[in-house]
Amino acid sequence: MIVTTVTVRVPAKINLQLAVGPLRPDGYHDLVTVFHAVSLCDDVSVSPAETDSVKVSGEGAGQVPAGGDNLALRAVSALRAAAARGSRGRDSGVAVTIGKRIPVAAGLAGGSADAAAALVACNELWRAGLSQHELCEVAAGVGSDVAFALLGGTAVGRGRGERLTPALVGPARYHWVLAFADGQLSTPAVYGALDRQRGAKPVPEPSLSAELMSALRAGDPARLGEALGNDLQAAAIAMFPALRKTLAAGRELDALGALVSGSGPTCLFLARNASHATNLAVALSGAGVCRSVARAAGPASGATVIER
Ligand code: C5P
């Protein structure tokens, strides 16, 4: 049977811990981060075509670049090059269709997720046969967060964030409320603001939070809420002061933890259980402190073929 379309579902990520080390000569920062995939997903389909193209619909579709800057198209090119090196390549183009639920430039790695989905989808469409390990190597060349979107679950990221080790976690499921902001933040701009806040002071090497890892092993949401941390949070708030109010509202509503997601401006709130998450979402939405809210559970699976 000839495969004509492959569809992959891919999750957003949040960072339970984001420890940012010194600025490196290549413009990146060494990180220690704990990635956590949540059940807010994009769907990405690929089908054979004369030339590569991308069509985006859904949440924030108008803000996604449609040309060669599109991360999913960059992933297609990177996979084509990697497959050709192993003589497993295909010359054909692909039409990529992205159905977005993950907001754009929101600190949820939506663009990286779409790139990861495109890698998995084209690997299947072309029957290129790259292993998960080979796909992760290609992913790391496309962006710092792309490899994690392939893996999903909960994982520790080092280096730029692309060197991953799955975290030892209990079977717990966590219930999150995401507050989407009325606006966007650029990741390089937030890292730049952090560098300026730090000035000339020496920056220690980042290290993993033992308390956070212990809370994850125990599956204890209250301890996890206490241990959440993000070195980019102060810089994100400095650039987007309204986030202070959003975080305060969640804390007043008894969230176990309140945190800016990655480089922001999405804010995250950890709930005690599913019904607390529903109440928190309704109350936050009524408080007028964000554009909209969504509930999400984690950990979620990485990029997965859902239709072929
Ligand atoms: O790798 P990616 O393209 O997703 O990174 C976007 C930007 O975020 C980089 O150009 C850099 O400014 C910043 N970044 C960083 N250190 C990291 C990851 C990203 O400074 N570890």
Tab-separated table of C-alpha atoms and ligand atoms in Angstrom:
chain	number	residue	atom	x	y	z
A	1	MET	CA	0.000	0.000	0.000
A	2	ILE	CA	1.312	3.466	-0.890
A	3	VAL	CA	1.234	5.824	2.072
A	4	THR	CA	-0.136	9.209	1.002
A	5	THR	CA	-0.607	11.132	4.257
A	6	VAL	CA	0.894	10.693	7.711
A	7	THR	CA	-0.417	12.612	10.731
A	8	VAL	CA	1.558	13.019	13.954
A	9	ARG	CA	0.311	14.418	17.285
A	10	VAL	CA	2.926	16.270	19.348
A	11	PRO	CA	2.781	17.826	22.844
A	12	ALA	CA	3.694	21.251	24.236
A	13	LYS	CA	6.433	21.303	26.862
A	14	ILE	CA	6.745	23.105	30.140
A	15	ASN	CA	9.926	23.385	32.213
A	16	LEU	CA	9.509	22.276	35.830
A	17	GLN	CA	12.996	23.628	36.455
A	18	LEU	CA	14.975	25.921	34.157
A	19	ALA	CA	18.456	26.704	35.526
A	20	VAL	CA	20.374	28.998	33.161
A	21	GLY	CA	24.189	29.071	33.285
A	22	PRO	CA	26.583	31.602	31.774
A	23	LEU	CA	26.328	32.872	28.187
A	24	ARG	CA	28.483	30.673	25.914
A	25	PRO	CA	30.654	31.952	23.064
A	26	ASP	CA	28.140	30.499	20.545
A	27	GLY	CA	25.329	32.735	21.912
A	28	TYR	CA	23.539	29.922	23.784
A	29	HIS	CA	23.415	29.313	27.537
A	30	ASP	CA	24.254	26.051	29.240
A	31	LEU	CA	21.099	24.763	30.864
A	32	VAL	CA	19.937	22.238	33.350
A	33	THR	CA	16.240	21.859	32.817
A	34	VAL	CA	13.473	19.414	33.646
A	35	PHE	CA	11.171	19.170	30.651
A	36	HIS	CA	7.603	17.897	31.087
A	37	ALA	CA	5.292	17.210	28.130
A	38	VAL	CA	1.616	18.138	28.615
A	39	SER	CA	-1.608	17.166	26.858
A	40	LEU	CA	-1.898	20.382	24.820
A	41	CYS	CA	-1.051	19.116	21.334
A	42	ASP	CA	-0.588	20.181	17.710
A	43	ASP	CA	-1.362	17.813	14.803
A	44	VAL	CA	1.007	17.827	11.838
A	45	SER	CA	0.275	16.023	8.532
A	46	VAL	CA	2.628	15.460	5.604
A	47	SER	CA	1.827	14.264	2.077
A	48	PRO	CA	3.963	13.965	-1.058
A	49	ALA	CA	4.030	17.094	-3.276
A	50	GLU	CA	6.169	18.630	-6.030
A	51	THR	CA	7.795	21.134	-3.689
A	52	ASP	CA	7.871	21.730	0.067
A	53	SER	CA	5.092	23.928	1.458
A	54	VAL	CA	3.365	24.565	4.783
A	55	LYS	CA	-0.214	25.493	5.656
A	56	VAL	CA	-1.155	26.439	9.223
A	57	SER	CA	-4.592	26.623	10.830
A	58	GLY	CA	-5.869	27.066	14.409
A	59	GLU	CA	-4.487	28.974	17.415
A	60	GLY	CA	-2.251	31.879	16.305
A	61	ALA	CA	-1.932	30.495	12.750
A	62	GLY	CA	-1.339	33.961	11.282
A	63	GLN	CA	1.831	34.390	13.355
A	64	VAL	CA	3.580	31.234	12.117
A	65	PRO	CA	6.111	31.887	9.310
A	66	ALA	CA	5.031	30.090	6.119
A	67	GLY	CA	8.357	30.183	4.255
A	68	GLY	CA	11.781	28.590	4.772
A	69	ASP	CA	11.913	30.038	8.329
A	70	ASN	CA	9.159	27.659	9.376
A	71	LEU	CA	10.709	25.186	11.826
A	72	ALA	CA	8.685	22.267	10.440
A	73	LEU	CA	10.026	22.949	6.917
A	74	ARG	CA	13.555	23.238	8.329
A	75	ALA	CA	13.036	19.857	9.965
A	76	VAL	CA	11.882	18.370	6.623
A	77	SER	CA	15.089	19.645	4.937
A	78	ALA	CA	17.271	18.373	7.782
A	79	LEU	CA	15.663	14.922	7.639
A	80	ARG	CA	15.979	14.807	3.836
A	81	ALA	CA	19.723	15.530	4.171
A	82	ALA	CA	20.193	12.944	6.947
A	83	ALA	CA	18.239	10.271	5.031
A	84	ALA	CA	20.251	10.952	1.861
A	85	ARG	CA	23.510	10.390	3.781
A	86	GLY	CA	22.262	6.904	4.635
A	87	SER	CA	21.049	6.348	1.036
A	88	ARG	CA	17.501	6.198	2.391
A	89	GLY	CA	16.458	9.523	0.916
A	90	ARG	CA	13.526	10.630	-1.175
A	91	ASP	CA	13.711	13.459	-3.707
A	92	SER	CA	10.039	14.392	-3.528
A	93	GLY	CA	8.727	17.491	-1.803
A	94	VAL	CA	6.171	17.442	1.008
A	95	ALA	CA	3.066	19.444	1.777
A	96	VAL	CA	2.989	20.048	5.549
A	97	THR	CA	-0.319	20.922	7.253
A	98	ILE	CA	-0.200	22.104	10.877
A	99	GLY	CA	-3.288	22.248	13.093
A	100	LYS	CA	-2.267	24.427	16.031
A	101	ARG	CA	-3.567	24.353	19.573
A	102	ILE	CA	-0.215	25.352	21.136
A	103	PRO	CA	0.037	29.170	21.059
A	104	VAL	CA	2.946	30.733	19.137
A	105	ALA	CA	5.943	32.316	20.973
A	106	ALA	CA	4.336	31.434	24.313
A	107	GLY	CA	7.147	29.578	26.113
A	108	LEU	CA	5.584	26.197	25.279
A	109	ALA	CA	7.965	25.199	22.436
A	110	GLY	CA	5.129	25.008	19.901
A	111	GLY	CA	7.400	25.594	16.890
A	112	SER	CA	9.856	22.971	18.143
A	113	ALA	CA	6.962	20.550	18.632
A	114	ASP	CA	5.859	21.038	15.008
A	115	ALA	CA	9.446	20.412	13.857
A	116	ALA	CA	9.610	17.173	15.866
A	117	ALA	CA	6.268	16.062	14.414
A	118	ALA	CA	7.491	16.785	10.878
A	119	LEU	CA	10.580	14.612	11.500
A	120	VAL	CA	8.504	11.656	12.701
A	121	ALA	CA	5.933	12.103	9.910
A	122	CYS	CA	8.497	12.289	7.072
A	123	ASN	CA	10.501	9.385	8.497
A	124	GLU	CA	7.287	7.357	8.185
A	125	LEU	CA	6.150	8.789	4.816
A	126	TRP	CA	9.530	8.134	3.187
A	127	ARG	CA	10.069	4.871	5.098
A	128	ALA	CA	13.511	6.338	5.817
A	129	GLY	CA	13.945	4.097	8.864
A	130	LEU	CA	15.916	6.501	11.085
A	131	SER	CA	16.028	5.257	14.690
A	132	GLN	CA	14.769	7.406	17.595
A	133	HIS	CA	18.418	8.133	18.426
A	134	GLU	CA	19.156	9.273	14.844
A	135	LEU	CA	15.999	11.420	14.823
A	136	CYS	CA	17.134	13.045	18.098
A	137	GLU	CA	20.459	13.978	16.488
A	138	VAL	CA	18.698	15.594	13.522
A	139	ALA	CA	16.295	17.314	15.964
A	140	ALA	CA	19.151	18.890	17.956
A	141	GLY	CA	20.365	20.606	14.766
A	142	VAL	CA	16.926	22.163	14.190
A	143	GLY	CA	16.428	23.698	17.680
A	144	SER	CA	17.228	23.241	21.364
A	145	ASP	CA	13.759	21.931	22.356
A	146	VAL	CA	13.016	19.723	19.323
A	147	ALA	CA	14.581	16.505	20.657
A	148	PHE	CA	12.431	16.644	23.803
A	149	ALA	CA	9.233	16.881	21.742
A	150	LEU	CA	10.231	13.537	20.156
A	151	LEU	CA	10.780	11.931	23.547
A	152	GLY	CA	7.932	13.394	25.647
A	153	GLY	CA	7.295	12.350	29.258
A	154	THR	CA	9.538	14.019	31.829
A	155	ALA	CA	13.257	14.376	31.090
A	156	VAL	CA	16.341	16.236	32.249
A	157	GLY	CA	17.907	18.402	29.517
A	158	ARG	CA	21.494	19.616	29.569
A	159	GLY	CA	23.753	21.490	27.170
A	160	ARG	CA	21.478	23.788	25.141
A	161	GLY	CA	18.636	21.565	26.345
A	162	GLU	CA	19.158	18.961	23.614
A	163	ARG	CA	21.079	16.380	25.703
A	164	LEU	CA	18.279	14.395	27.299
A	165	THR	CA	17.963	11.780	30.015
A	166	PRO	CA	14.498	10.453	30.875
A	167	ALA	CA	13.703	11.325	34.523
A	168	LEU	CA	12.950	8.670	37.113
A	169	VAL	CA	9.378	9.520	38.012
A	170	GLY	CA	6.520	7.809	39.824
A	171	PRO	CA	3.267	6.984	38.006
A	172	ALA	CA	1.613	10.275	39.098
A	173	ARG	CA	-0.375	12.398	36.687
A	174	TYR	CA	-0.206	16.156	37.276
A	175	HIS	CA	-3.013	18.601	36.541
A	176	TRP	CA	-1.980	21.980	35.176
A	177	VAL	CA	-3.777	25.174	34.259
A	178	LEU	CA	-2.121	27.268	31.556
A	179	ALA	CA	-2.886	31.008	31.391
A	180	PHE	CA	-2.223	32.347	27.884
A	181	ALA	CA	-1.163	35.984	27.737
A	182	ASP	CA	-2.349	38.713	25.436
A	183	GLY	CA	0.974	39.010	23.596
A	184	GLN	CA	4.192	37.135	22.892
A	185	LEU	CA	7.797	37.097	24.066
A	186	SER	CA	10.821	36.344	21.894
A	187	THR	CA	13.055	33.687	23.470
A	188	PRO	CA	16.389	35.349	22.471
A	189	ALA	CA	15.099	38.697	23.849
A	190	VAL	CA	14.260	37.131	27.236
A	191	TYR	CA	17.683	35.431	27.463
A	192	GLY	CA	19.224	38.827	26.544
A	193	ALA	CA	17.257	40.551	29.329
A	194	LEU	CA	18.497	37.933	31.820
A	195	ASP	CA	22.116	38.571	30.726
A	196	ARG	CA	21.611	42.307	31.261
A	197	GLN	CA	20.026	41.749	34.702
A	198	ARG	CA	23.004	39.615	35.671
A	199	GLY	CA	25.492	42.211	34.421
A	200	ALA	CA	29.166	41.405	34.978
A	201	LYS	CA	28.585	39.186	38.029
A	202	PRO	CA	29.972	35.660	37.652
A	203	VAL	CA	27.179	33.154	36.917
A	204	PRO	CA	27.450	29.721	38.576
A	205	GLU	CA	27.115	26.531	36.541
A	206	PRO	CA	23.461	25.407	36.594
A	207	SER	CA	22.549	22.401	38.732
A	208	LEU	CA	19.613	20.031	39.024
A	209	SER	CA	17.215	20.581	41.953
A	210	ALA	CA	17.449	17.504	44.210
A	211	GLU	CA	14.164	18.513	45.893
A	212	LEU	CA	12.329	18.676	42.551
A	213	MET	CA	13.628	15.255	41.467
A	214	SER	CA	12.693	13.767	44.847
A	215	ALA	CA	9.161	15.221	44.562
A	216	LEU	CA	8.843	13.668	41.074
A	217	ARG	CA	10.025	10.257	42.312
A	218	ALA	CA	7.498	10.440	45.157
A	219	GLY	CA	4.754	11.678	42.803
A	220	ASP	CA	3.925	14.384	45.348
A	221	PRO	CA	2.225	17.413	43.714
A	222	ALA	CA	2.463	19.617	46.837
A	223	ARG	CA	6.245	19.150	47.046
A	224	LEU	CA	6.563	19.530	43.272
A	225	GLY	CA	4.653	22.826	43.428
A	226	GLU	CA	7.095	24.151	46.051
A	227	ALA	CA	10.140	23.080	44.037
A	228	LEU	CA	9.215	24.564	40.632
A	229	GLY	CA	11.793	27.120	39.448
A	230	ASN	CA	12.620	29.210	36.381
A	231	ASP	CA	15.695	31.463	36.065
A	232	LEU	CA	14.055	33.240	33.103
A	233	GLN	CA	11.002	34.274	35.139
A	234	ALA	CA	12.284	37.639	36.432
A	235	ALA	CA	13.465	38.634	32.941
A	236	ALA	CA	10.116	37.600	31.396
A	237	ILE	CA	8.213	39.631	34.029
A	238	ALA	CA	10.468	42.660	33.450
A	239	MET	CA	9.517	42.519	29.752
A	240	PHE	CA	5.839	41.678	30.383
A	241	PRO	CA	4.860	43.197	33.772
A	242	ALA	CA	1.219	41.990	33.551
A	243	LEU	CA	2.485	38.461	34.349
A	244	ARG	CA	3.016	39.505	37.978
A	245	LYS	CA	-0.768	39.878	38.379
A	246	THR	CA	-1.487	36.580	36.611
A	247	LEU	CA	0.896	34.666	38.906
A	248	ALA	CA	-0.488	36.393	42.022
A	249	ALA	CA	-4.068	35.485	41.028
A	250	GLY	CA	-3.145	31.792	40.716
A	251	ARG	CA	-1.387	31.806	44.097
A	252	GLU	CA	-4.436	33.414	45.728
A	253	LEU	CA	-6.571	30.663	44.225
A	254	ASP	CA	-4.491	28.092	46.079
A	255	ALA	CA	-2.412	26.733	43.206
A	256	LEU	CA	0.311	24.412	44.531
A	257	GLY	CA	2.825	26.233	42.341
A	258	ALA	CA	2.802	29.222	39.978
A	259	LEU	CA	5.475	29.753	37.341
A	260	VAL	CA	6.228	31.416	34.016
A	261	SER	CA	6.577	28.701	31.347
A	262	GLY	CA	10.058	28.746	29.733
A	263	SER	CA	10.692	32.208	28.284
A	264	GLY	CA	6.991	33.106	28.733
A	265	PRO	CA	4.549	34.712	28.580
A	266	THR	CA	2.331	31.676	29.373
A	267	CYS	CA	1.902	31.148	33.144
A	268	LEU	CA	1.534	27.677	34.687
A	269	PHE	CA	-0.380	26.660	37.758
A	270	LEU	CA	-0.201	23.233	39.379
A	271	ALA	CA	-3.516	21.993	40.790
A	272	ARG	CA	-4.094	19.429	43.560
A	273	ASN	CA	-6.214	17.204	41.304
A	274	ALA	CA	-8.483	17.279	38.241
A	275	SER	CA	-11.406	19.025	39.942
A	276	HIS	CA	-9.139	21.666	41.527
A	277	ALA	CA	-7.739	22.285	38.022
A	278	THR	CA	-11.263	22.871	36.678
A	279	ASN	CA	-12.090	25.306	39.509
A	280	LEU	CA	-8.769	27.097	39.101
A	281	ALA	CA	-9.282	27.413	35.339
A	282	VAL	CA	-12.793	28.858	35.755
A	283	ALA	CA	-11.686	31.315	38.463
A	284	LEU	CA	-8.601	32.484	36.537
A	285	SER	CA	-10.635	32.957	33.420
A	286	GLY	CA	-13.121	35.111	35.374
A	287	ALA	CA	-10.355	37.157	37.038
A	288	GLY	CA	-9.424	38.933	33.796
A	289	VAL	CA	-5.682	38.368	34.282
A	290	CYS	CA	-4.979	36.628	30.964
A	291	ARG	CA	-6.297	36.180	27.412
A	292	SER	CA	-7.569	32.623	27.913
A	293	VAL	CA	-6.927	29.505	29.976
A	294	ALA	CA	-6.566	25.799	29.222
A	295	ARG	CA	-6.271	22.696	31.348
A	296	ALA	CA	-3.553	20.170	30.555
A	297	ALA	CA	-2.314	16.976	32.173
A	298	GLY	CA	1.226	15.663	32.226
A	299	PRO	CA	3.320	13.756	31.512
A	300	ALA	CA	2.175	13.267	27.890
A	301	SER	CA	3.736	11.093	25.166
A	302	GLY	CA	6.180	12.519	22.636
A	303	ALA	CA	5.462	12.867	18.888
A	304	THR	CA	3.278	9.903	17.851
A	305	VAL	CA	1.830	8.798	14.506
A	306	ILE	CA	-1.972	8.908	14.868
A	307	GLU	CA	-3.003	8.322	11.242
A	308	ARG	CA	-1.368	6.947	8.117
B	1	C5P	O1	17.621	26.587	19.828
B	1	C5P	P1	16.532	27.580	19.604
B	1	C5P	O2	16.514	28.110	18.208
B	1	C5P	O3	15.189	27.107	20.056
B	1	C5P	O4	16.885	28.818	20.555
B	1	C5P	C1	16.306	30.082	20.360
B	1	C5P	C2	17.165	31.137	21.049
B	1	C5P	O5	17.062	31.006	22.475
B	1	C5P	C3	18.655	31.062	20.758
B	1	C5P	O6	18.994	31.745	19.590
B	1	C5P	C4	19.244	31.728	22.013
B	1	C5P	O7	19.172	33.133	21.925
B	1	C5P	C5	18.292	31.303	23.109
B	1	C5P	N1	18.783	30.100	23.830
B	1	C5P	C6	19.853	30.227	24.694
B	1	C5P	N2	20.317	29.116	25.357
B	1	C5P	C7	19.714	27.921	25.185
B	1	C5P	C8	18.610	27.773	24.326
B	1	C5P	C9	18.162	28.899	23.663
B	1	C5P	O8	20.413	31.309	24.873
B	1	C5P	N3	20.178	26.874	25.852
